[in-house]
Amino acid sequence: MKSRFEKRVSLLIIMVFLLSVSMTGCGSKVQKQTATGTAMGTVINQTIYTNEDELTGQVMNLLNGLESDTLSWRIADSEIGQINANAGTEKESTLSKELEQDFNLLKQVAIDSNGAFDYTVGPLVQLWNIDEWAVNTEKEAIIPTDSQIQEVLTQVGYERITIKDGTILLPKGMNVDLGAVGKGIACDRIAEYLKKEKVTGAVISVGGSIVTLGQKTEGGPWQVGIVNPRDTTHLLGTLSLEGEWYVSTSGDYERYVEVDGIRYHHILDPATGYPANSGVCSVTILGDSGALCDALSTACFVLGVEEGMQLAQKYEAEALFVDTNGKQYMTEGMQSYFTEQ
Ligand code: AMP
Ligand code: MG
Protein backbone atom coordinates (compact mmCIF):
# COMPACT_ATOMS: atom_id res chain seq x y z
CA MET A 1 0.00 0.00 0.00
CA LYS A 2 1.32 3.44 -0.91
CA SER A 3 1.23 6.12 1.73
CA ARG A 4 -0.71 9.31 1.07
CA PHE A 5 2.63 11.12 0.68
CA GLU A 6 3.87 8.59 -1.92
CA LYS A 7 0.57 8.93 -3.87
CA ARG A 8 0.97 12.71 -3.94
CA VAL A 9 4.55 12.41 -5.21
CA SER A 10 3.46 9.98 -7.99
CA LEU A 11 0.64 12.33 -9.01
CA LEU A 12 3.07 15.24 -9.10
CA ILE A 13 5.52 13.26 -11.27
CA ILE A 14 2.71 12.38 -13.72
CA MET A 15 1.59 16.03 -13.88
CA VAL A 16 5.14 17.29 -14.51
CA PHE A 17 5.55 14.61 -17.23
CA LEU A 18 2.30 15.62 -18.98
CA LEU A 19 3.24 19.31 -18.81
CA SER A 20 6.67 18.69 -20.35
CA VAL A 21 5.13 16.58 -23.16
CA SER A 22 2.71 19.38 -24.02
CA MET A 23 5.55 21.94 -24.01
CA THR A 24 7.80 19.98 -26.37
CA GLY A 25 4.95 18.67 -28.53
CA CYS A 26 2.09 20.59 -30.10
CA GLY A 27 2.57 23.51 -27.72
CA SER A 28 6.03 24.61 -28.99
CA LYS A 29 5.74 27.43 -31.47
CA VAL A 30 6.86 27.47 -35.10
CA GLN A 31 9.55 30.12 -35.42
CA LYS A 32 10.95 31.84 -38.48
CA GLN A 33 14.74 31.45 -38.84
CA THR A 34 16.64 33.51 -41.40
CA ALA A 35 20.33 33.57 -42.37
CA THR A 36 22.60 34.79 -45.17
CA GLY A 37 26.08 33.42 -45.78
CA THR A 38 28.43 32.02 -48.40
CA ALA A 39 29.14 28.42 -49.32
CA MET A 40 30.03 26.59 -52.53
CA GLY A 41 31.44 29.87 -53.84
CA THR A 42 28.07 31.59 -53.79
CA VAL A 43 25.56 33.44 -51.61
CA ILE A 44 23.15 31.36 -49.55
CA ASN A 45 19.87 32.88 -48.31
CA GLN A 46 17.74 30.90 -45.93
CA THR A 47 14.25 31.31 -44.45
CA ILE A 48 13.04 28.32 -42.45
CA TYR A 49 9.82 27.89 -40.46
CA THR A 50 10.26 25.27 -37.76
CA ASN A 51 9.75 24.43 -34.12
CA GLU A 52 13.16 22.74 -34.05
CA ASP A 53 16.33 24.32 -32.72
CA GLU A 54 18.48 26.43 -35.03
CA LEU A 55 18.66 24.70 -38.46
CA THR A 56 20.30 27.32 -40.66
CA GLY A 57 23.78 26.45 -39.32
CA GLN A 58 23.12 22.77 -40.07
CA VAL A 59 22.22 23.68 -43.65
CA MET A 60 25.54 25.55 -44.02
CA ASN A 61 27.40 22.50 -42.65
CA LEU A 62 25.58 20.31 -45.14
CA LEU A 63 26.59 22.60 -48.05
CA ASN A 64 30.24 22.78 -46.97
CA GLY A 65 30.32 18.99 -46.58
CA LEU A 66 28.71 18.47 -49.99
CA GLU A 67 31.36 20.68 -51.59
CA SER A 68 34.40 19.17 -49.84
CA ASP A 69 33.34 15.51 -49.70
CA THR A 70 31.51 15.13 -52.98
CA LEU A 71 31.38 17.85 -55.62
CA SER A 72 34.60 19.83 -55.71
CA TRP A 73 36.93 18.93 -58.57
CA ARG A 74 39.66 20.98 -56.86
CA ILE A 75 39.73 18.79 -53.74
CA ALA A 76 41.61 15.56 -54.44
CA ASP A 77 39.76 13.66 -51.68
CA SER A 78 36.26 14.57 -52.84
CA GLU A 79 34.26 11.95 -54.71
CA ILE A 80 34.60 13.91 -57.97
CA GLY A 81 38.33 14.50 -57.25
CA GLN A 82 38.89 10.76 -56.91
CA ILE A 83 36.87 9.94 -60.04
CA ASN A 84 39.01 12.41 -62.01
CA ALA A 85 42.22 11.05 -60.51
CA ASN A 86 41.28 7.59 -61.87
CA ALA A 87 40.87 8.91 -65.45
CA GLY A 88 42.93 6.85 -67.89
CA THR A 89 43.85 4.15 -65.37
CA GLU A 90 41.17 1.65 -66.48
CA LYS A 91 40.13 1.70 -62.83
CA GLU A 92 36.38 2.17 -62.43
CA SER A 93 35.27 4.47 -59.60
CA THR A 94 32.32 3.32 -57.50
CA LEU A 95 29.71 6.05 -57.15
CA SER A 96 27.95 6.71 -53.86
CA LYS A 97 24.20 5.96 -54.02
CA GLU A 98 23.28 9.64 -54.18
CA LEU A 99 25.84 10.57 -56.84
CA GLU A 100 24.85 7.51 -58.87
CA GLN A 101 21.26 8.77 -58.95
CA ASP A 102 22.46 12.23 -59.98
CA PHE A 103 24.69 10.86 -62.74
CA ASN A 104 21.92 8.64 -64.13
CA LEU A 105 19.68 11.70 -64.45
CA LEU A 106 22.44 13.95 -65.81
CA LYS A 107 23.51 11.38 -68.39
CA GLN A 108 19.93 11.33 -69.70
CA VAL A 109 19.86 15.16 -69.94
CA ALA A 110 23.21 15.06 -71.78
CA ILE A 111 21.76 12.54 -74.26
CA ASP A 112 18.42 14.35 -74.68
CA SER A 113 20.11 17.73 -75.15
CA ASN A 114 22.49 16.22 -77.70
CA GLY A 115 25.42 17.23 -75.53
CA ALA A 116 24.36 20.88 -75.02
CA PHE A 117 24.60 20.00 -71.33
CA ASP A 118 27.82 18.03 -70.88
CA TYR A 119 29.47 17.24 -67.52
CA THR A 120 32.78 16.63 -69.27
CA VAL A 121 33.33 20.30 -70.23
CA GLY A 122 35.89 20.66 -67.40
CA PRO A 123 39.01 20.85 -69.63
CA LEU A 124 37.30 23.55 -71.69
CA VAL A 125 36.15 25.49 -68.62
CA GLN A 126 39.76 25.38 -67.38
CA LEU A 127 41.13 26.52 -70.75
CA TRP A 128 38.80 29.53 -70.70
CA ASN A 129 39.82 30.04 -67.04
CA ILE A 130 36.19 30.72 -66.15
CA ASP A 131 36.63 30.21 -62.40
CA GLU A 132 39.26 33.01 -62.37
CA TRP A 133 36.87 35.48 -63.97
CA ALA A 134 34.76 35.50 -60.84
CA VAL A 135 37.56 36.06 -58.35
CA ASN A 136 39.91 38.32 -60.24
CA THR A 137 37.96 40.68 -62.44
CA GLU A 138 40.80 43.25 -62.47
CA LYS A 139 43.10 40.95 -64.39
CA GLU A 140 42.75 41.07 -68.15
CA ALA A 141 41.28 37.76 -69.27
CA ILE A 142 43.17 35.86 -71.96
CA ILE A 143 40.92 34.47 -74.65
CA PRO A 144 42.15 31.07 -75.88
CA THR A 145 43.09 30.64 -79.52
CA ASP A 146 40.96 28.61 -81.89
CA SER A 147 43.58 25.88 -82.16
CA GLN A 148 43.80 25.59 -78.36
CA ILE A 149 40.01 25.24 -78.24
CA GLN A 150 39.95 22.56 -80.96
CA GLU A 151 42.66 20.61 -79.16
CA VAL A 152 40.90 20.69 -75.80
CA LEU A 153 37.59 19.73 -77.44
CA THR A 154 39.11 16.29 -78.11
CA GLN A 155 38.98 15.78 -74.31
CA VAL A 156 35.28 16.67 -74.08
CA GLY A 157 32.31 14.39 -74.82
CA TYR A 158 29.94 12.75 -72.32
CA GLU A 159 29.48 9.76 -74.65
CA ARG A 160 33.13 8.79 -74.15
CA ILE A 161 32.76 8.11 -70.43
CA THR A 162 31.10 4.98 -69.12
CA ILE A 163 28.52 5.23 -66.34
CA LYS A 164 26.91 1.91 -65.49
CA ASP A 165 25.98 -0.28 -62.53
CA GLY A 166 26.99 2.41 -60.06
CA THR A 167 30.47 2.92 -61.51
CA ILE A 168 32.12 5.53 -63.72
CA LEU A 169 35.14 5.20 -65.99
CA LEU A 170 36.94 8.10 -67.70
CA PRO A 171 39.50 7.97 -70.52
CA LYS A 172 42.85 9.72 -70.09
CA GLY A 173 42.74 13.51 -70.21
CA MET A 174 39.03 13.74 -69.45
CA ASN A 175 37.34 14.87 -66.25
CA VAL A 176 33.88 15.43 -64.83
CA ASP A 177 32.79 18.86 -63.62
CA LEU A 178 29.40 19.34 -61.97
CA GLY A 179 29.75 23.15 -61.98
CA ALA A 180 26.51 23.51 -63.95
CA VAL A 181 24.45 21.45 -61.50
CA GLY A 182 26.16 21.65 -58.10
CA LYS A 183 23.77 24.30 -56.80
CA GLY A 184 20.73 22.35 -57.95
CA ILE A 185 22.08 19.17 -56.35
CA ALA A 186 22.60 21.21 -53.17
CA CYS A 187 18.90 22.23 -53.23
CA ASP A 188 17.91 18.54 -53.47
CA ARG A 189 20.10 17.62 -50.50
CA ILE A 190 18.82 20.58 -48.43
CA ALA A 191 15.20 19.63 -49.14
CA GLU A 192 15.86 16.03 -48.16
CA TYR A 193 17.40 17.19 -44.87
CA LEU A 194 14.72 19.77 -44.02
CA LYS A 195 11.90 17.33 -44.78
CA LYS A 196 13.50 14.85 -42.38
CA GLU A 197 13.61 17.62 -39.76
CA LYS A 198 9.89 18.17 -40.42
CA VAL A 199 10.13 21.90 -41.06
CA THR A 200 6.75 23.47 -41.87
CA GLY A 201 8.13 25.76 -44.58
CA ALA A 202 11.39 26.94 -46.14
CA VAL A 203 12.83 28.89 -49.03
CA ILE A 204 16.57 28.54 -49.61
CA SER A 205 18.60 30.03 -52.44
CA VAL A 206 22.01 28.67 -53.41
CA GLY A 207 23.22 31.21 -55.99
CA GLY A 208 20.92 30.91 -59.01
CA SER A 209 19.13 27.80 -57.67
CA ILE A 210 16.22 27.92 -55.23
CA VAL A 211 14.10 25.39 -53.36
CA THR A 212 10.76 26.09 -51.67
CA LEU A 213 9.06 23.71 -49.20
CA GLY A 214 5.77 23.76 -47.31
CA GLN A 215 4.36 27.12 -46.37
CA LYS A 216 4.86 30.26 -44.30
CA THR A 217 3.11 30.44 -40.94
CA GLU A 218 1.63 33.79 -41.94
CA GLY A 219 0.22 32.23 -45.14
CA GLY A 220 0.49 33.19 -48.83
CA PRO A 221 2.73 31.73 -51.55
CA TRP A 222 6.52 31.98 -51.71
CA GLN A 223 7.66 34.79 -53.98
CA VAL A 224 10.75 33.90 -56.01
CA GLY A 225 12.29 36.81 -57.93
CA ILE A 226 13.65 36.39 -61.46
CA VAL A 227 16.49 38.80 -62.23
CA ASN A 228 16.28 41.01 -65.30
CA PRO A 229 19.32 39.77 -67.28
CA ARG A 230 19.99 43.22 -68.74
CA ASP A 231 19.47 45.17 -65.51
CA THR A 232 20.48 42.87 -62.68
CA THR A 233 19.53 45.43 -60.04
CA HIS A 234 15.88 44.89 -60.99
CA LEU A 235 13.58 41.93 -61.24
CA LEU A 236 11.91 40.80 -64.42
CA GLY A 237 9.11 39.41 -62.31
CA THR A 238 8.28 36.91 -59.59
CA LEU A 239 7.09 33.32 -59.39
CA SER A 240 4.33 32.62 -56.83
CA LEU A 241 4.88 29.08 -55.59
CA GLU A 242 3.19 26.87 -53.01
CA GLY A 243 4.82 23.75 -51.55
CA GLU A 244 7.89 21.99 -52.94
CA TRP A 245 9.45 23.54 -56.04
CA TYR A 246 12.91 23.96 -57.54
CA VAL A 247 13.95 26.94 -59.65
CA SER A 248 17.24 27.38 -61.55
CA THR A 249 18.37 30.27 -63.71
CA SER A 250 21.31 30.32 -66.13
CA GLY A 251 22.25 33.78 -67.38
CA ASP A 252 25.08 35.37 -69.31
CA TYR A 253 25.29 38.12 -66.64
CA GLU A 254 26.34 35.70 -63.88
CA ARG A 255 29.98 35.41 -64.92
CA TYR A 256 31.58 37.10 -67.87
CA VAL A 257 34.54 39.14 -69.09
CA GLU A 258 34.76 41.81 -71.75
CA VAL A 259 37.81 41.81 -74.00
CA ASP A 260 38.16 44.25 -76.92
CA GLY A 261 34.48 45.13 -76.60
CA ILE A 262 33.34 41.50 -76.84
CA ARG A 263 31.49 39.90 -73.94
CA TYR A 264 32.46 36.30 -73.18
CA HIS A 265 30.20 34.49 -70.70
CA HIS A 266 30.55 31.26 -68.73
CA ILE A 267 28.09 28.93 -70.47
CA LEU A 268 29.98 27.10 -73.18
CA ASP A 269 28.61 25.34 -76.21
CA PRO A 270 30.40 21.95 -76.25
CA ALA A 271 29.74 21.76 -80.02
CA THR A 272 31.93 24.81 -80.75
CA GLY A 273 34.04 25.27 -77.61
CA TYR A 274 32.97 28.95 -77.41
CA PRO A 275 30.43 30.69 -75.16
CA ALA A 276 26.94 29.66 -76.32
CA ASN A 277 25.50 32.00 -78.89
CA SER A 278 21.90 30.87 -79.16
CA GLY A 279 20.33 34.31 -78.94
CA VAL A 280 19.30 33.79 -75.31
CA CYS A 281 20.54 35.78 -72.31
CA SER A 282 18.73 33.97 -69.52
CA VAL A 283 16.73 30.80 -68.96
CA THR A 284 14.73 29.95 -65.82
CA ILE A 285 13.48 26.42 -65.24
CA LEU A 286 10.83 25.46 -62.68
CA GLY A 287 10.34 21.80 -61.75
CA ASP A 288 10.39 19.07 -59.15
CA SER A 289 14.14 18.34 -58.88
CA GLY A 290 17.05 20.69 -58.23
CA ALA A 291 19.60 18.71 -60.26
CA LEU A 292 17.19 18.44 -63.20
CA CYS A 293 16.26 22.15 -63.21
CA ASP A 294 19.93 23.15 -63.02
CA ALA A 295 20.97 20.82 -65.85
CA LEU A 296 18.03 21.96 -67.99
CA SER A 297 18.74 25.66 -67.41
CA THR A 298 22.28 25.21 -68.75
CA ALA A 299 21.16 22.95 -71.62
CA CYS A 300 18.33 25.30 -72.65
CA PHE A 301 20.68 28.28 -72.60
CA VAL A 302 22.94 26.50 -75.08
CA LEU A 303 20.06 25.23 -77.24
CA GLY A 304 18.13 28.51 -77.52
CA VAL A 305 14.39 29.11 -77.41
CA GLU A 306 12.99 26.61 -79.90
CA GLU A 307 14.97 23.47 -79.06
CA GLY A 308 15.21 24.46 -75.40
CA MET A 309 11.41 24.66 -75.09
CA GLN A 310 11.10 21.15 -76.53
CA LEU A 311 13.68 19.80 -74.08
CA ALA A 312 11.98 21.43 -71.06
CA GLN A 313 8.61 20.05 -72.14
CA LYS A 314 10.06 16.58 -72.56
CA TYR A 315 10.94 16.69 -68.83
CA GLU A 316 7.59 18.31 -67.93
CA ALA A 317 9.47 21.33 -66.58
CA GLU A 318 8.32 24.94 -66.95
CA ALA A 319 10.63 27.37 -68.73
CA LEU A 320 11.07 31.12 -69.16
CA PHE A 321 13.53 32.34 -71.79
CA VAL A 322 14.69 35.92 -72.30
CA ASP A 323 16.34 36.56 -75.65
CA THR A 324 19.04 39.12 -76.38
CA ASN A 325 16.35 41.60 -77.50
CA GLY A 326 14.66 41.29 -74.11
CA LYS A 327 11.72 39.31 -75.51
CA GLN A 328 10.24 36.69 -73.18
CA TYR A 329 9.08 33.18 -74.08
CA MET A 330 7.29 30.97 -71.55
CA THR A 331 5.72 27.55 -71.34
CA GLU A 332 1.99 27.70 -70.61
CA GLY A 333 2.50 26.43 -67.05
CA MET A 334 5.14 29.09 -66.34
CA GLN A 335 2.63 31.81 -67.28
CA SER A 336 0.39 30.75 -64.41
CA TYR A 337 3.17 31.21 -61.82
CA PHE A 338 4.85 34.31 -63.28
CA THR A 339 3.90 37.92 -62.58
CA GLU A 340 5.78 40.59 -64.49
CA GLN A 341 7.34 43.32 -62.37
P1 AMP B 1 25.00 27.40 -64.95
O1 AMP B 1 25.28 28.79 -64.48
O2 AMP B 1 24.19 26.57 -64.01
O3 AMP B 1 24.42 27.37 -66.32
O4 AMP B 1 26.40 26.64 -65.01
C1 AMP B 1 27.50 27.15 -65.69
C2 AMP B 1 28.76 26.48 -65.24
O5 AMP B 1 28.74 25.12 -65.69
C3 AMP B 1 30.01 27.10 -65.84
O6 AMP B 1 30.61 27.99 -64.93
C4 AMP B 1 30.89 25.89 -66.13
O7 AMP B 1 31.62 25.48 -64.97
C5 AMP B 1 29.91 24.80 -66.44
N1 AMP B 1 29.48 24.72 -67.85
C6 AMP B 1 29.61 25.66 -68.83
N2 AMP B 1 29.04 25.23 -69.98
C7 AMP B 1 28.52 24.01 -69.72
C8 AMP B 1 27.82 23.05 -70.50
N3 AMP B 1 27.49 23.29 -71.77
N4 AMP B 1 27.45 21.87 -69.90
C9 AMP B 1 27.76 21.62 -68.61
N5 AMP B 1 28.44 22.48 -67.83
C10 AMP B 1 28.80 23.67 -68.36
MG1 MG C 1 22.62 25.06 -64.49
XYZ file of C-alpha atoms and ligand atoms in Angstrom, residues 180-181 250 293-295 297-298, ligand 2:
9
model
C 26.509 23.513 -63.946
C 24.450 21.446 -61.503
C 21.308 30.325 -66.128
C 16.262 22.148 -63.213
C 19.927 23.155 -63.021
C 20.970 20.819 -65.849
C 18.737 25.663 -67.410
C 22.275 25.212 -68.753
Mg 22.621 25.061 -64.492
